Amino acid sequence: MASPTSTSTPAGTRRKPLLSFWQIWNMSFGFLGIQFGFALQNANVSRIFETLGANIDDIPILWVAAPLTGLIVQPIIGYFSDRTWTRLGRRRPYFLAGAILSTAALFFMPNSPVLWIAALTLWIMDASINISMEPFRAFVGDNLPSEQRTAGFAMQSFFIGTGAVVASALPYMMTNWFGVSNEAPAGIIPNSVKWSFYIGGVVFLLAVLWTVFRSHEYSPEELQAFGEHAEDHSDVAAYGDPAMYVATGGRQIRYGLIAVVLGLALTYWLSTQTLNKELYIFSSGMLIIGLLFAIAGMLQRSGNHQNSFVTIINDLGNMPATMKQLAVVQFFSWFALFAMWIYTTAAVTSYIYGTTDTTSKVYNDGADWVGVCFAAYSAISALVAFAIPVMARRTSRKFTHMICLFCGGLGLLSFFVISNPNYLLLSMVGVGIAWASILSMPYAMLAGALPANKMGYFMGVFNFFIVIPQIVAAALLGFLVTAFFNGQPIYALLLGGISMILAGLLSLRVTDRDDVRVKASV
């Protein structure tokens, strides 16, 4: 790393030096490309699925690929990136590998010939984006001292918002600025969408390459030398005593078998009902989790505990208290976001534009406007990103997060009373404020509660609380919309608004140790 100005610390304790604005800029720049990929996916994949013949109530189950890949990929990438050191560094090899794979998937996605290939490509694309994204969160924790972490995650929010502004609006821009057609025969993706994905793939790769070659990382030896590595993390259990492994293994076997039995019972009950097939996600999830814990328990009981699988499962059961509190906030925040991402196109085109005909100009105009709306909330998030740290210093990070989530919840609720699509841009102001905070505040609060040698792993596990609500939404929203709201997707957005307001209230329960330390040092 360069040699920036160091903060004052107690004698004998070495602290991480402060980084300059441009050093934080360079280490965060890759998120511009990552968000290009995510924004194109979020704004256009439902449209691609519908164009290829998906029914409206099938879209949530097709989208389940995205959260499932994150659930699997991020903790594994985080675990191994904690233990990696190469000529490129610790996290940067993963940035680069994910960017190459993501670019290939972005080029292929709009050329999917049939629905099942598009769904498979979504799996590949989301896994690749997660490979790049997960180490970026740990990158901030690795490189920045406590007093700069809020600013570091805010910088990531800025690039996420900036990238999403352009990426979300690309199909609209292709059509209205460059004359590329947004209409196509049934079953064919319009050229405006295809060219948007091609541009996104190129931007993704170039932005990540900028961070790879314009930033540096501390070596494992340097990280060990910093005083922050020795902070108290007594709420994270340390393993070493064989008796502890045996006792932990016994509990895991017991709880794992209970989960397996419940999963089997729920699967059997669902097979006797005429409920939506998406509900099988819950029963299969119980079975898989139960089996994983039971296997980890048996390995520990037999003395085979020196392996990555057991370490990952044990650390999952011993999360810091702050992480557990944030998990609940994240659940309701991301449930709301996932409802917005998968249902906004259908809600706007049917509720405001009054059509469900995917081949009509009215539908495609409405779908393009959704892209503009997504660009609007991303633009707002980019602008708000630098104001959030200021508000957090004057109040607290958790109070700031609550206010921002309230704004987002009200924005989603307002969809129900809007008939002029232009006014949706006002709704997106609230969503953008919430989005900026969701991308920064939880991670800033979390980073100070994590042991430095497991930063990547726990940041990956934290993704569970982004992924699980998306899986729940994918499994439940289709059923709720069909069973209780006569298939009208606008009600999914209302549920999302309520969920986001609840997340704001729950944020006040979070113990933000790092915020206390920073304020005490001012």
Short mmCIF file of C-alpha atoms in Angstrom, two decimals:
data_model
loop_
_atom_site.label_atom_id
_atom_site.label_comp_id
_atom_site.label_asym_id
_atom_site.label_seq_id
_atom_site.Cartn_x
_atom_site.Cartn_y
_atom_site.Cartn_z
CA MET A 1 0.00 0.00 0.00
CA ALA A 2 1.04 3.64 -0.31
CA SER A 3 2.02 5.40 2.90
CA PRO A 4 -0.89 7.64 3.83
CA THR A 5 -1.20 9.63 7.02
CA SER A 6 -1.57 7.46 10.09
CA THR A 7 -4.02 7.99 12.91
CA SER A 8 -2.80 8.47 16.45
CA THR A 9 -2.86 5.25 18.46
CA PRO A 10 -1.73 4.07 21.88
CA ALA A 11 1.98 3.41 22.18
CA GLY A 12 3.05 0.04 20.90
CA THR A 13 -0.06 -0.46 18.78
CA ARG A 14 0.16 -0.20 15.03
CA ARG A 15 -3.00 0.97 13.31
CA LYS A 16 -3.99 0.91 9.68
CA PRO A 17 -3.03 4.16 7.94
CA LEU A 18 -5.70 6.41 6.50
CA LEU A 19 -6.09 6.14 2.73
CA SER A 20 -6.47 9.09 0.42
CA PHE A 21 -9.69 9.83 -1.46
CA TRP A 22 -8.21 8.50 -4.71
CA GLN A 23 -6.94 5.30 -3.09
CA ILE A 24 -10.47 4.59 -1.83
CA TRP A 25 -11.78 5.55 -5.30
CA ASN A 26 -9.46 3.07 -7.06
CA MET A 27 -10.19 0.19 -4.68
CA SER A 28 -13.94 0.71 -5.15
CA PHE A 29 -14.04 1.41 -8.89
CA GLY A 30 -14.65 -2.24 -9.84
CA PHE A 31 -18.09 -1.99 -8.29
CA LEU A 32 -19.06 0.21 -11.22
CA GLY A 33 -18.75 -2.82 -13.48
CA ILE A 34 -20.28 -5.25 -11.01
CA GLN A 35 -23.36 -3.09 -10.75
CA PHE A 36 -23.58 -2.86 -14.53
CA GLY A 37 -24.07 -6.62 -14.48
CA PHE A 38 -26.54 -6.64 -11.60
CA ALA A 39 -28.56 -3.70 -12.94
CA LEU A 40 -28.95 -5.25 -16.39
CA GLN A 41 -29.98 -8.50 -14.73
CA ASN A 42 -32.46 -6.90 -12.33
CA ALA A 43 -34.13 -4.64 -14.90
CA ASN A 44 -34.27 -7.05 -17.85
CA VAL A 45 -34.29 -10.72 -16.84
CA SER A 46 -38.02 -10.79 -16.03
CA ARG A 47 -38.59 -9.20 -19.43
CA ILE A 48 -36.43 -11.87 -21.10
CA PHE A 49 -38.27 -14.64 -19.26
CA GLU A 50 -41.68 -13.26 -20.26
CA THR A 51 -40.56 -12.84 -23.86
CA LEU A 52 -39.44 -16.48 -23.93
CA GLY A 53 -42.85 -17.63 -22.70
CA ALA A 54 -42.80 -17.57 -18.89
CA ASN A 55 -46.13 -17.04 -17.11
CA ILE A 56 -46.30 -14.25 -14.54
CA ASP A 57 -46.62 -16.69 -11.62
CA ASP A 58 -43.57 -18.66 -12.85
CA ILE A 59 -41.21 -15.68 -12.75
CA PRO A 60 -40.37 -15.87 -9.00
CA ILE A 61 -39.30 -19.53 -9.21
CA LEU A 62 -37.16 -18.78 -12.27
CA TRP A 63 -35.51 -15.96 -10.35
CA VAL A 64 -34.61 -18.25 -7.44
CA ALA A 65 -31.36 -19.04 -9.28
CA ALA A 66 -29.97 -15.64 -8.35
CA PRO A 67 -30.20 -15.91 -4.54
CA LEU A 68 -29.32 -19.61 -4.46
CA THR A 69 -26.05 -19.06 -6.27
CA GLY A 70 -25.17 -16.26 -3.86
CA LEU A 71 -26.02 -18.50 -0.91
CA ILE A 72 -23.56 -21.13 -2.12
CA VAL A 73 -20.84 -19.05 -3.73
CA GLN A 74 -20.22 -16.11 -1.39
CA PRO A 75 -19.26 -17.96 1.85
CA ILE A 76 -17.00 -20.32 -0.11
CA ILE A 77 -15.28 -17.48 -1.95
CA GLY A 78 -14.97 -15.53 1.31
CA TYR A 79 -13.49 -18.51 3.13
CA PHE A 80 -10.86 -19.20 0.50
CA SER A 81 -10.04 -15.54 -0.12
CA ASP A 82 -9.19 -15.25 3.60
CA ARG A 83 -6.57 -17.94 2.97
CA THR A 84 -5.28 -16.72 -0.39
CA TRP A 85 -2.12 -14.79 -1.15
CA THR A 86 -0.80 -14.55 -4.71
CA ARG A 87 1.17 -12.11 -6.84
CA LEU A 88 -2.14 -10.30 -7.43
CA GLY A 89 -2.93 -10.26 -3.72
CA ARG A 90 -5.66 -11.71 -1.54
CA ARG A 91 -9.01 -10.57 -2.95
CA ARG A 92 -8.06 -9.32 -6.43
CA PRO A 93 -7.68 -12.77 -8.08
CA TYR A 94 -11.35 -13.39 -7.31
CA PHE A 95 -12.38 -9.98 -8.70
CA LEU A 96 -10.69 -10.82 -11.99
CA ALA A 97 -11.94 -14.42 -12.37
CA GLY A 98 -15.52 -13.39 -11.66
CA ALA A 99 -15.34 -10.50 -14.12
CA ILE A 100 -14.20 -12.72 -16.99
CA LEU A 101 -16.97 -15.26 -16.36
CA SER A 102 -19.61 -12.53 -15.90
CA THR A 103 -18.71 -10.86 -19.17
CA ALA A 104 -19.17 -14.14 -21.04
CA ALA A 105 -22.57 -14.70 -19.39
CA LEU A 106 -23.74 -11.15 -20.17
CA PHE A 107 -22.93 -11.64 -23.84
CA PHE A 108 -24.88 -14.91 -23.98
CA MET A 109 -27.97 -14.07 -21.86
CA PRO A 110 -29.97 -12.02 -24.43
CA ASN A 111 -29.26 -14.66 -27.08
CA SER A 112 -30.88 -17.48 -25.08
CA PRO A 113 -33.02 -19.43 -27.58
CA VAL A 114 -35.49 -20.92 -25.06
CA LEU A 115 -36.65 -20.29 -21.50
CA TRP A 116 -34.72 -23.08 -19.77
CA ILE A 117 -31.44 -21.92 -21.28
CA ALA A 118 -32.13 -18.37 -20.10
CA ALA A 119 -32.80 -19.72 -16.58
CA LEU A 120 -29.55 -21.74 -16.66
CA THR A 121 -27.62 -18.69 -17.89
CA LEU A 122 -29.01 -16.68 -14.98
CA TRP A 123 -27.46 -19.25 -12.61
CA ILE A 124 -24.09 -18.93 -14.30
CA MET A 125 -24.24 -15.14 -14.55
CA ASP A 126 -25.25 -14.65 -10.93
CA ALA A 127 -22.60 -17.06 -9.65
CA SER A 128 -19.95 -15.22 -11.65
CA ILE A 129 -21.04 -11.79 -10.41
CA ASN A 130 -20.97 -13.10 -6.82
CA ILE A 131 -17.40 -14.34 -7.29
CA SER A 132 -16.39 -10.77 -8.10
CA MET A 133 -18.62 -9.03 -5.58
CA GLU A 134 -18.04 -10.87 -2.31
CA PRO A 135 -14.32 -10.07 -1.91
CA PHE A 136 -15.02 -6.35 -2.49
CA ARG A 137 -16.86 -6.14 0.84
CA ALA A 138 -13.94 -7.74 2.70
CA PHE A 139 -11.55 -5.52 0.71
CA VAL A 140 -12.85 -2.45 2.56
CA GLY A 141 -12.51 -4.17 5.93
CA ASP A 142 -8.97 -5.29 5.06
CA ASN A 143 -7.68 -1.94 3.87
CA LEU A 144 -9.46 0.77 5.87
CA PRO A 145 -9.29 1.69 9.57
CA SER A 146 -12.53 1.96 11.54
CA GLU A 147 -12.94 5.69 10.99
CA GLN A 148 -12.88 5.30 7.20
CA ARG A 149 -15.06 2.22 6.77
CA THR A 150 -18.33 4.13 6.50
CA ALA A 151 -16.75 6.31 3.82
CA GLY A 152 -15.35 3.23 2.07
CA PHE A 153 -18.69 1.48 1.85
CA ALA A 154 -20.31 4.78 0.84
CA MET A 155 -17.84 5.00 -2.05
CA GLN A 156 -18.95 1.53 -3.13
CA SER A 157 -22.55 2.76 -2.96
CA PHE A 158 -21.62 5.69 -5.19
CA PHE A 159 -20.18 3.41 -7.87
CA ILE A 160 -23.08 0.98 -7.54
CA GLY A 161 -25.52 3.83 -8.06
CA THR A 162 -23.56 5.37 -10.91
CA GLY A 163 -23.18 2.07 -12.75
CA ALA A 164 -26.82 1.18 -12.27
CA VAL A 165 -28.01 4.55 -13.61
CA VAL A 166 -26.48 3.91 -17.01
CA ALA A 167 -27.04 0.14 -17.09
CA SER A 168 -30.72 0.29 -16.10
CA ALA A 169 -31.46 2.96 -18.72
CA LEU A 170 -29.43 1.37 -21.52
CA PRO A 171 -32.37 -0.26 -23.37
CA TYR A 172 -34.26 3.06 -23.25
CA MET A 173 -31.17 4.91 -24.44
CA MET A 174 -30.55 2.42 -27.23
CA THR A 175 -34.07 2.98 -28.55
CA ASN A 176 -34.62 6.69 -27.96
CA TRP A 177 -31.11 8.02 -28.47
CA PHE A 178 -29.60 5.64 -31.02
CA GLY A 179 -32.64 4.30 -32.87
CA VAL A 180 -32.13 0.64 -31.95
CA SER A 181 -35.44 -1.23 -32.09
CA ASN A 182 -37.11 -2.29 -28.85
CA GLU A 183 -39.59 -4.54 -30.67
CA ALA A 184 -39.07 -8.06 -31.95
CA PRO A 185 -41.14 -11.08 -33.03
CA ALA A 186 -42.59 -13.35 -30.35
CA GLY A 187 -39.88 -15.28 -28.53
CA ILE A 188 -37.04 -12.98 -29.67
CA ILE A 189 -35.23 -10.51 -27.39
CA PRO A 190 -35.22 -6.94 -28.85
CA ASN A 191 -31.92 -5.58 -30.16
CA SER A 192 -32.03 -2.74 -27.63
CA VAL A 193 -31.71 -5.31 -24.84
CA LYS A 194 -29.03 -7.33 -26.65
CA TRP A 195 -26.76 -4.35 -27.21
CA SER A 196 -27.25 -3.24 -23.62
CA PHE A 197 -25.93 -6.57 -22.38
CA TYR A 198 -22.95 -6.45 -24.75
CA ILE A 199 -21.97 -2.98 -23.52
CA GLY A 200 -22.47 -4.10 -19.92
CA GLY A 201 -20.12 -7.04 -20.35
CA VAL A 202 -17.32 -4.82 -21.64
CA VAL A 203 -17.78 -2.22 -18.88
CA PHE A 204 -17.83 -4.96 -16.21
CA LEU A 205 -14.46 -6.32 -17.26
CA LEU A 206 -12.74 -2.95 -17.74
CA ALA A 207 -13.91 -1.56 -14.39
CA VAL A 208 -12.71 -4.60 -12.44
CA LEU A 209 -9.37 -4.49 -14.28
CA TRP A 210 -8.98 -0.89 -13.09
CA THR A 211 -9.27 -1.97 -9.43
CA VAL A 212 -7.03 -5.01 -9.95
CA PHE A 213 -4.17 -2.96 -11.37
CA ARG A 214 -4.69 0.38 -9.58
CA SER A 215 -5.08 -0.81 -5.99
CA HIS A 216 -2.95 -2.69 -3.48
CA GLU A 217 -3.52 -5.08 -0.59
CA TYR A 218 -1.89 -5.65 2.79
CA SER A 219 -0.11 -8.98 3.07
CA PRO A 220 -1.24 -11.46 5.78
CA GLU A 221 1.83 -10.47 7.83
CA GLU A 222 0.92 -6.79 7.65
CA LEU A 223 -2.68 -7.52 8.66
CA GLN A 224 -1.41 -9.45 11.67
CA ALA A 225 0.66 -6.43 12.74
CA PHE A 226 -2.28 -4.02 12.91
CA GLY A 227 -3.86 -3.31 16.27
CA GLU A 228 -7.37 -3.88 14.88
CA HIS A 229 -6.53 -7.54 14.41
CA ALA A 230 -6.33 -7.86 18.17
CA GLU A 231 -9.67 -6.26 18.98
CA ASP A 232 -12.02 -8.06 21.31
CA HIS A 233 -14.21 -10.51 19.45
CA SER A 234 -15.14 -12.68 22.42
CA ASP A 235 -18.59 -13.34 20.97
CA VAL A 236 -16.94 -15.33 18.14
CA ALA A 237 -16.10 -18.75 19.55
CA ALA A 238 -12.54 -20.05 19.10
CA TYR A 239 -12.16 -23.78 18.55
CA GLY A 240 -9.18 -25.91 19.55
CA ASP A 241 -10.22 -28.20 22.40
CA PRO A 242 -11.22 -31.64 21.01
CA ALA A 243 -13.98 -31.87 23.65
CA MET A 244 -15.52 -28.69 22.21
CA TYR A 245 -15.64 -30.25 18.76
CA VAL A 246 -17.32 -33.37 20.16
CA ALA A 247 -19.94 -31.33 22.06
CA THR A 248 -20.58 -29.08 19.05
CA GLY A 249 -20.84 -32.12 16.78
CA GLY A 250 -23.46 -33.69 19.03
CA ARG A 251 -25.63 -30.56 18.91
CA GLN A 252 -25.26 -30.32 15.13
CA ILE A 253 -26.33 -33.95 14.65
CA ARG A 254 -29.37 -33.43 16.87
CA TYR A 255 -30.51 -30.19 15.24
CA GLY A 256 -29.66 -31.49 11.78
CA LEU A 257 -31.83 -34.59 12.19
CA ILE A 258 -34.71 -32.47 13.50
CA ALA A 259 -34.47 -30.29 10.38
CA VAL A 260 -34.38 -33.37 8.12
CA VAL A 261 -37.50 -34.83 9.75
CA LEU A 262 -39.35 -31.52 9.47
CA GLY A 263 -38.29 -31.16 5.85
CA LEU A 264 -39.53 -34.65 4.98
CA ALA A 265 -42.82 -34.07 6.79
CA LEU A 266 -43.37 -30.74 5.01
CA THR A 267 -42.52 -32.28 1.65
CA TYR A 268 -45.04 -35.07 2.22
CA TRP A 269 -47.75 -32.61 3.30
CA LEU A 270 -47.17 -30.40 0.24
CA SER A 271 -47.46 -33.46 -2.00
CA THR A 272 -51.01 -34.00 -0.72
CA GLN A 273 -52.03 -30.38 -1.43
CA THR A 274 -52.68 -28.38 -4.59
CA LEU A 275 -50.49 -25.46 -3.50
CA ASN A 276 -47.88 -23.72 -5.66
CA LYS A 277 -44.80 -25.79 -6.47
CA GLU A 278 -42.57 -22.93 -5.28
CA LEU A 279 -43.39 -23.90 -1.68
CA TYR A 280 -41.22 -26.99 -2.10
CA ILE A 281 -38.27 -24.59 -1.77
CA PHE A 282 -38.96 -24.44 1.97
CA SER A 283 -39.06 -28.18 2.50
CA SER A 284 -36.03 -28.86 0.33
CA GLY A 285 -34.15 -26.06 2.12
CA MET A 286 -34.83 -27.70 5.49
CA LEU A 287 -33.61 -31.05 4.17
CA ILE A 288 -30.38 -29.64 2.75
CA ILE A 289 -29.54 -27.57 5.84
CA GLY A 290 -30.32 -30.48 8.12
CA LEU A 291 -28.09 -32.84 6.15
CA LEU A 292 -25.20 -30.35 6.10
CA PHE A 293 -25.32 -29.87 9.87
CA ALA A 294 -25.69 -33.59 10.54
CA ILE A 295 -22.69 -34.42 8.33
CA ALA A 296 -20.57 -31.72 10.00
CA GLY A 297 -21.59 -33.08 13.40
CA MET A 298 -20.66 -36.65 12.53
CA LEU A 299 -17.27 -35.54 11.22
CA GLN A 300 -16.52 -33.74 14.49
CA ARG A 301 -17.72 -36.62 16.64
CA SER A 302 -15.35 -38.92 14.76
CA GLY A 303 -12.39 -36.56 15.25
CA ASN A 304 -12.28 -35.36 11.65
CA HIS A 305 -12.61 -31.65 12.32
CA GLN A 306 -9.56 -30.18 10.60
CA ASN A 307 -11.23 -29.42 7.29
CA SER A 308 -12.83 -26.46 5.55
CA PHE A 309 -16.36 -27.85 5.63
CA VAL A 310 -16.45 -28.22 9.42
CA THR A 311 -14.86 -24.80 9.92
CA ILE A 312 -17.48 -23.15 7.71
CA ILE A 313 -20.39 -24.83 9.52
CA ASN A 314 -18.99 -24.07 12.98
CA ASP A 315 -18.36 -20.42 12.21
CA LEU A 316 -21.88 -20.18 10.83
CA GLY A 317 -23.18 -21.18 14.26
CA ASN A 318 -20.98 -18.66 16.08
CA MET A 319 -21.71 -15.38 14.38
CA PRO A 320 -21.02 -12.15 16.29
CA ALA A 321 -24.02 -10.68 18.10
CA THR A 322 -24.06 -7.58 15.87
CA MET A 323 -24.23 -9.81 12.81
CA LYS A 324 -27.26 -11.66 14.20
CA GLN A 325 -29.07 -8.37 14.86
CA LEU A 326 -28.28 -7.08 11.38
CA ALA A 327 -29.47 -10.37 9.89
CA VAL A 328 -33.09 -9.58 10.80
CA VAL A 329 -32.81 -6.07 9.35
CA GLN A 330 -31.32 -7.47 6.15
CA PHE A 331 -34.07 -10.06 5.83
CA PHE A 332 -36.89 -7.54 5.59
CA SER A 333 -34.84 -5.06 3.54
CA TRP A 334 -33.94 -7.57 0.85
CA PHE A 335 -37.38 -9.20 0.81
CA ALA A 336 -38.67 -5.77 -0.22
CA LEU A 337 -35.95 -5.26 -2.84
CA PHE A 338 -36.50 -8.68 -4.40
CA ALA A 339 -40.24 -8.04 -4.63
CA MET A 340 -39.46 -4.78 -6.42
CA TRP A 341 -36.95 -6.32 -8.84
CA ILE A 342 -39.10 -9.22 -9.98
CA TYR A 343 -42.51 -7.53 -10.00
CA THR A 344 -41.98 -3.90 -11.03
CA THR A 345 -42.05 -4.62 -14.77
CA ALA A 346 -45.23 -6.69 -14.49
CA ALA A 347 -46.85 -4.22 -12.05
CA VAL A 348 -46.10 -1.11 -14.11
CA THR A 349 -47.05 -2.59 -17.49
CA SER A 350 -50.30 -4.13 -16.22
CA TYR A 351 -51.40 -1.66 -13.51
CA ILE A 352 -50.30 1.65 -15.06
CA TYR A 353 -49.88 0.92 -18.80
CA GLY A 354 -52.81 -1.53 -18.88
CA THR A 355 -51.32 -4.38 -20.94
CA THR A 356 -49.84 -7.85 -20.52
CA ASP A 357 -49.09 -8.38 -24.23
CA THR A 358 -45.27 -8.71 -24.36
CA THR A 359 -45.23 -8.22 -28.16
CA SER A 360 -47.02 -4.84 -28.03
CA LYS A 361 -45.34 -1.47 -28.24
CA VAL A 362 -47.19 -0.33 -25.12
CA TYR A 363 -45.75 -3.19 -23.07
CA ASN A 364 -42.20 -2.59 -24.31
CA ASP A 365 -42.52 1.15 -23.70
CA GLY A 366 -43.61 0.37 -20.15
CA ALA A 367 -40.76 -2.09 -19.68
CA ASP A 368 -38.29 0.52 -20.96
CA TRP A 369 -39.72 3.05 -18.51
CA VAL A 370 -39.11 0.59 -15.67
CA GLY A 371 -35.47 0.63 -16.73
CA VAL A 372 -35.51 4.43 -16.50
CA CYS A 373 -37.10 4.23 -13.04
CA PHE A 374 -34.43 1.80 -11.90
CA ALA A 375 -31.82 4.18 -13.28
CA ALA A 376 -33.47 6.99 -11.31
CA TYR A 377 -33.25 5.23 -7.94
CA SER A 378 -29.65 4.31 -8.73
CA ALA A 379 -28.85 7.96 -9.55
CA ILE A 380 -30.39 9.07 -6.27
CA SER A 381 -28.37 6.46 -4.39
CA ALA A 382 -25.16 7.71 -5.99
CA LEU A 383 -25.93 11.26 -4.87
CA VAL A 384 -27.07 10.27 -1.38
CA ALA A 385 -24.06 7.97 -0.83
CA PHE A 386 -21.82 10.84 0.25
CA ALA A 387 -24.49 12.43 2.47
CA ILE A 388 -25.10 9.26 4.48
CA PRO A 389 -21.72 9.31 6.30
CA VAL A 390 -22.35 12.95 7.26
CA MET A 391 -25.76 12.13 8.72
CA ALA A 392 -24.33 9.06 10.48
CA ARG A 393 -21.64 11.19 12.17
CA ARG A 394 -24.27 13.66 13.39
CA THR A 395 -26.67 10.97 14.67
CA SER A 396 -25.70 7.30 14.46
CA ARG A 397 -25.39 4.72 11.73
CA LYS A 398 -28.41 2.70 12.85
CA PHE A 399 -30.67 5.79 13.13
CA THR A 400 -29.53 6.91 9.68
CA HIS A 401 -30.30 3.45 8.31
CA MET A 402 -33.80 3.53 9.83
CA ILE A 403 -34.66 6.89 8.21
CA CYS A 404 -33.39 5.74 4.83
CA LEU A 405 -35.40 2.50 4.97
CA PHE A 406 -38.55 4.44 5.87
CA CYS A 407 -38.05 6.51 2.71
CA GLY A 408 -37.75 3.35 0.62
CA GLY A 409 -40.83 1.76 2.12
CA LEU A 410 -42.95 4.83 1.43
CA GLY A 411 -41.63 4.92 -2.13
CA LEU A 412 -42.79 1.37 -2.81
CA LEU A 413 -46.18 1.95 -1.19
CA SER A 414 -46.75 4.99 -3.42
CA PHE A 415 -46.87 2.78 -6.58
CA PHE A 416 -50.43 1.84 -5.63
CA VAL A 417 -51.77 5.41 -5.90
CA ILE A 418 -49.91 6.49 -9.06
CA SER A 419 -51.57 6.46 -12.48
CA ASN A 420 -49.15 8.70 -14.40
CA PRO A 421 -45.88 6.78 -14.98
CA ASN A 422 -43.86 10.01 -14.82
CA TYR A 423 -44.65 10.27 -11.10
CA LEU A 424 -42.92 6.94 -10.50
CA LEU A 425 -39.68 8.90 -10.60
CA LEU A 426 -40.75 10.50 -7.29
CA SER A 427 -41.33 7.06 -5.81
CA MET A 428 -37.84 6.10 -6.87
CA VAL A 429 -36.34 8.96 -4.87
CA GLY A 430 -37.35 7.14 -1.69
CA VAL A 431 -36.15 3.80 -3.04
CA GLY A 432 -32.81 5.35 -4.00
CA ILE A 433 -32.26 6.75 -0.51
CA ALA A 434 -32.93 3.31 0.97
CA TRP A 435 -30.72 1.59 -1.60
CA ALA A 436 -27.74 3.83 -0.80
CA SER A 437 -28.02 2.99 2.88
CA ILE A 438 -28.61 -0.74 2.34
CA LEU A 439 -25.38 -0.91 0.34
CA SER A 440 -23.28 0.80 3.00
CA MET A 441 -24.63 1.04 6.54
CA PRO A 442 -25.05 -2.69 7.36
CA TYR A 443 -21.53 -3.46 6.13
CA ALA A 444 -20.02 -0.51 7.99
CA MET A 445 -21.73 -1.66 11.20
CA LEU A 446 -20.70 -5.27 10.60
CA ALA A 447 -17.02 -4.77 9.74
CA GLY A 448 -16.05 -3.60 13.22
CA ALA A 449 -17.64 -6.66 14.82
CA LEU A 450 -15.65 -9.20 12.76
CA PRO A 451 -12.27 -10.81 13.45
CA ALA A 452 -9.80 -9.65 10.77
CA ASN A 453 -8.64 -13.17 9.88
CA LYS A 454 -12.23 -14.18 9.03
CA MET A 455 -13.41 -10.95 7.41
CA GLY A 456 -14.01 -12.52 3.99
CA TYR A 457 -15.81 -15.56 5.35
CA PHE A 458 -18.21 -13.64 7.60
CA MET A 459 -18.89 -11.09 4.86
CA GLY A 460 -19.80 -14.09 2.68
CA VAL A 461 -22.02 -15.56 5.39
CA PHE A 462 -23.67 -12.15 5.79
CA ASN A 463 -24.85 -12.63 2.23
CA PHE A 464 -27.11 -15.41 3.60
CA PHE A 465 -29.32 -12.65 4.97
CA ILE A 466 -29.56 -11.13 1.54
CA VAL A 467 -30.14 -14.47 -0.15
CA ILE A 468 -32.57 -16.16 2.26
CA PRO A 469 -35.20 -13.38 2.01
CA GLN A 470 -34.92 -13.54 -1.77
CA ILE A 471 -35.50 -17.28 -1.69
CA VAL A 472 -38.48 -16.76 0.63
CA ALA A 473 -39.80 -14.07 -1.72
CA ALA A 474 -39.31 -16.31 -4.76
CA ALA A 475 -41.15 -19.13 -3.02
CA LEU A 476 -43.89 -17.11 -1.36
CA LEU A 477 -44.71 -14.07 -3.47
CA GLY A 478 -46.05 -16.01 -6.45
CA PHE A 479 -48.34 -17.95 -4.11
CA LEU A 480 -49.52 -14.81 -2.26
CA VAL A 481 -50.15 -12.80 -5.43
CA THR A 482 -52.11 -15.66 -7.01
CA ALA A 483 -54.00 -16.83 -3.93
CA PHE A 484 -54.88 -13.53 -2.27
CA PHE A 485 -54.49 -10.77 -4.85
CA ASN A 486 -56.01 -12.29 -7.97
CA GLY A 487 -52.64 -12.40 -9.75
CA GLN A 488 -52.14 -8.61 -9.59
CA PRO A 489 -48.40 -7.94 -9.17
CA ILE A 490 -48.91 -4.42 -7.78
CA TYR A 491 -49.68 -6.02 -4.40
CA ALA A 492 -46.22 -7.57 -4.29
CA LEU A 493 -44.82 -4.02 -4.25
CA LEU A 494 -47.15 -3.11 -1.37
CA LEU A 495 -45.84 -6.07 0.63
CA GLY A 496 -42.33 -4.91 -0.17
CA GLY A 497 -43.05 -1.40 1.16
CA ILE A 498 -44.37 -2.75 4.46
CA SER A 499 -41.37 -5.05 4.78
CA MET A 500 -38.89 -2.21 4.28
CA ILE A 501 -40.53 -0.02 6.94
CA LEU A 502 -40.35 -2.94 9.39
CA ALA A 503 -36.64 -3.34 8.59
CA GLY A 504 -36.13 0.31 9.50
CA LEU A 505 -37.70 -0.17 12.92
CA LEU A 506 -35.58 -3.26 13.58
CA SER A 507 -32.36 -1.41 12.77
CA LEU A 508 -32.63 0.45 16.08
CA ARG A 509 -31.93 -2.87 17.87
CA VAL A 510 -28.43 -3.23 16.38
CA THR A 511 -25.40 -2.91 18.67
CA ASP A 512 -22.92 -0.89 16.59
CA ARG A 513 -19.63 -1.33 18.48
CA ASP A 514 -17.50 0.20 15.73
CA ASP A 515 -19.63 3.35 15.65
CA VAL A 516 -19.15 3.74 19.40
CA ARG A 517 -15.36 3.43 19.04
CA VAL A 518 -15.20 5.96 16.20
CA LYS A 519 -17.32 8.52 18.07
CA ALA A 520 -15.24 8.02 21.19
CA SER A 521 -12.07 8.79 19.25
CA VAL A 522 -13.39 12.04 17.73
#
